Amino acid sequence: MKKRKLIINITAVCLLIISLLLLQRLLMPKYVSAIVEGSLIEEYYQETTGHDVIFVGDCEVYESFSPITLWENYGITSYIRGSAQQLIWQSYYLLEETLQYEKPEVVVFNVLAMKYDKPQKEEYNRLTLDGMRLSPIKIKAIQASMTEKENLIDYIFPILRYHSRWDELTAEDFQYMFKKKKLFHNGYYMRVDVRPVTTVPEGRKLANYRFGDNAYYYLDKMVDLCRDNDIDLVLVKAPSLYPYWYDEWEAQIEEYAAKHDLLYINFLELIDEIGIDFNTDTYDGGLHMNLSGAEKLSVYLGKVLAENYGLKDHRNDDVYKEVWEEKVDFYYDMKAQQYYELEKYGYLKSFGAKPPTS
Amino acid sequence: MLFTSYSFIAFLALLFTVYYLVPRRFQWMLLLFASYLFYFIAGPTYVIYIFVTTLSTYLVSVKLESLNKAQSAYLAEHKDMSREEKKEYKASVKSKQRKWLAACLLFNFGILAVVKYTNFAIANINAVIGAFGGGTQLSFLKLALPLGISFYTFQTMGYIIDVYRGKHPAERNFFKLALFVSFFPQLIQGPISRFSDLAQTLYKEHSFDSRNISFGIQRILWGYFKKVVLADRILVAVNTLIKNPDTYQGAYVLIGMLFYAYQLYADFTGGIDITIGIAQVLGIEVKENFHRPYFSKNIVEYWRRWHITMGTWFRDYLFYPLSVSKPMLNISKHSRRLFGEALGKRIPVYLSTFIVWFATGIWHGASWNFIVWGLMNCVVILISQELKPFYDWFHSRFNVAGKLYFKVFQIVRTVLLMSSIRMFDCYRDVPMTFRMFGTIFTRFSFKPFFDGSLLKLGLDLSDYIVLLAGLIVLTIVSVSQARGSVRRQLEKKPVLVRYAAYYALILSILVLGAYGVGYDSSQFIYNQF
């Protein structure tokens, strides 16, 4: 009798745990047809081969550099572990996590994130952290990122955060409950649409231009992490016209790069040299590069990386070749699909874009 | 540490585990430590208040008992005393005890009065000064209001009165008394326990009883369901309605009134379910505080079934002593002479009832709203009593007593009556409450029920579906409770049915609960009293 009761109770608890896990999967946002940026981080775990270059940073990395272009032009394998408004401590922990899986030759960090010294918004935290696999590093990333009202347990058991989505569920939530379709190109978010720059806003005056101590603390940690792992760290500033990049910020990064013997490339100063045309190379009026802009930047950056860090050309390496050919096919398929949608609907309907009127 | 916070749930999980791991003789000590830790987290300075109340009550209770013992010893030694001498001696001891008791009551109710009512008194004094054209206004004081002070003060004062009355001996172990005063599950919203009910079960050694623990956990879950799925969901609409009195009048006031009745029931009974459930997991029996109150057929019955421990506290420690006090007996004598036997004998009862309800009102909060709320209850109860002969005549004349439809009518009438009186909890001040109540009749329209306005109160259709389903579940459970414990009834069901019910409860709390980001964690309403 006792044994039967025990078996029933154990079965019941197991069933409850399974139901909760299934419910959690169902209730978590899928980020497939809207706010697709939420899927960026988790796609990394599908990678089967290592990379020469790892990018970390905010939208300025995942919109400005195309790993496929780097591959096609220089045989450089790369992955962008970027996410929307990725804060520097998130970049640091994502890099630390990446090093658990592979050891790249070069790490590229976009310095715009230096402007944030404190946790910002829960919504953005989620876009970065939910996609990370549960590990001690993820816990540290969460603890560094949480705003006052957030709880660690809400990240560890996301059902506690997303339970209220029960009345918003769509067919997509069921369709992608276990497996999601691939949306990005080694972390690059492709957009072929164009919205030229019309006005360039002036930066408003700030009370204090000095980057915060916390931001510097994590930049130092990133430098140390790369140094300890024999990785070259490159600092970049993508050529986005806004958020505004102040001269005072530029001076601090230049000074920091010089002090730590790091390569720093400010693409804002290379616009003409690279041939960026803000009438054709941005999809949102200068905030982000579109495919055309990203490819131009990647050609330039690839050359710098290949020349300065002696990265090997893997194009004739059979292991990489097979994997990357598939990626290249997917890239061009999506490119064609995007042009098709652009022509048919006037906007990228199934790629997370909003209709032009909205 | 809110009952609905993750930290509280973690605190409980840790306590439950350690409680059954430590040697049983240490269990009560662990509870004392946990209770003080809980209170310390709520506010480090609050600990001083509860400690002072405990210490003063302990010292006086020991003193009362030592006087009793000294009296017994003295009488044993002086057996040759005459009856008159004995009576005189006992009276002198009683007088000393009464002084000690009065000092203890004054001191502790004084603390409660100072921290809870000083600013209310200042506001009233300022209003009077203002009314007479005075320009000077007294400044309000910044006083910390310790969590649950009304509850633990009443519980402790009940204890000392019982010691004085010789209902039970004083607890000689200070730490055990400290646990009785601070037992954390009931510290912040009751029930207001009696020492004679709680002490033995609190200090007893408890062995691991899986059935009892399972029942306790079920009760806790049921409480969380009521609180986070229902009360905290409807709270949004209640706040919208009562915080915008200029916008929401007429039918909206009626809706707000009914929504608040729903919220308060789910909130308060849910909180007590959690309290009793926690105690049960610990093997401790805490008295029930509700007995299906919304099935009451009249207001007197309602108050016997709602917040039972508060009602009985006022009955035993205020109403009865007041009714037999010398001044009241004198009033009785005079009123019988002045108004005749029939009316005269009722006047002291009216007066005692009035005082009790005034006290009940102000116990709930330092505002005229609560005082008027208490007095409205008093008025309705007295009118009901006066109309009893008419009701009896009506019931026999029309032969409605015991008929189902009439019972339903009585229940609905009582719920509506209580809900309308409770509107004093909601609105800013007394005149506004009357004004808003008036709009139910002067500006009533059925439009808000049909034109989609209900969907603009912060609740969408799915919320209403959850609330309606919740109401049905609450009703079914309440009806089932008439046949005894629902958990015992469920225990006899087949395994599949039983576990389906448990799963439904757990999953509905997790999924439908109004908690986490996007929801403001709300305190239990009675935490504020």
Short mmCIF file of C-alpha atoms in Angstrom, two decimals, chain A residues 4-5 8-9 11-13 15-16 19-20 23 27 122 149 151 153-154 159-161 163-164 166-167, chain B residues 6 210 233 460 462-463 466 495 498-499 503 506-507 509-520:
data_model
loop_
_atom_site.label_atom_id
_atom_site.label_comp_id
_atom_site.label_asym_id
_atom_site.label_seq_id
_atom_site.Cartn_x
_atom_site.Cartn_y
_atom_site.Cartn_z
CA ARG A 4 1.80 2.13 -4.30
CA LYS A 5 1.28 5.51 -2.69
CA ILE A 8 1.70 7.48 -7.39
CA ASN A 9 3.27 10.49 -5.69
CA THR A 11 4.65 9.83 -10.90
CA ALA A 12 2.48 12.81 -10.03
CA VAL A 13 5.47 15.01 -9.26
CA LEU A 15 4.07 14.66 -14.49
CA LEU A 16 3.75 18.03 -12.85
CA SER A 19 3.64 19.80 -17.59
CA LEU A 20 5.39 22.85 -16.20
CA LEU A 23 3.87 25.07 -20.40
CA LEU A 27 4.38 30.47 -22.93
CA GLU A 122 13.80 44.51 -18.40
CA LYS A 149 12.02 45.14 -9.89
CA ASN A 151 14.06 38.64 -9.78
CA ILE A 153 14.14 33.28 -10.29
CA ASP A 154 12.05 34.81 -13.08
CA ILE A 159 7.24 30.67 -16.80
CA LEU A 160 7.12 33.00 -13.80
CA ARG A 161 7.76 35.90 -16.17
CA HIS A 163 2.76 33.17 -17.48
CA SER A 164 0.52 36.11 -18.34
CA TRP A 166 -1.65 32.61 -21.76
CA ASP A 167 -4.25 34.83 -23.36
CA TYR B 6 9.31 34.62 -3.82
CA SER B 210 2.40 13.49 5.55
CA ARG B 233 -6.69 40.46 -10.70
CA ASP B 460 -9.86 42.43 -20.57
CA SER B 462 -9.92 36.93 -20.47
CA ASP B 463 -9.67 38.53 -17.00
CA VAL B 466 -11.02 34.03 -15.06
CA VAL B 495 -6.48 9.26 -7.63
CA ARG B 498 -7.67 14.12 -6.89
CA TYR B 499 -4.50 14.85 -8.80
CA TYR B 503 -2.76 20.15 -10.89
CA ILE B 506 -1.11 24.65 -9.03
CA LEU B 507 -1.19 25.46 -12.74
CA ILE B 509 -1.87 29.86 -9.72
CA LEU B 510 1.27 29.74 -11.82
CA VAL B 511 -0.31 30.67 -15.13
CA LEU B 512 -3.32 32.80 -14.22
CA GLY B 513 -1.82 34.50 -11.19
CA ALA B 514 -1.52 38.27 -11.30
CA TYR B 515 2.11 38.32 -10.14
CA GLY B 516 5.56 39.11 -11.44
CA VAL B 517 6.66 41.78 -13.91
CA GLY B 518 3.74 43.82 -15.16
CA TYR B 519 1.76 43.35 -11.98
CA ASP B 520 2.25 45.34 -8.81
#
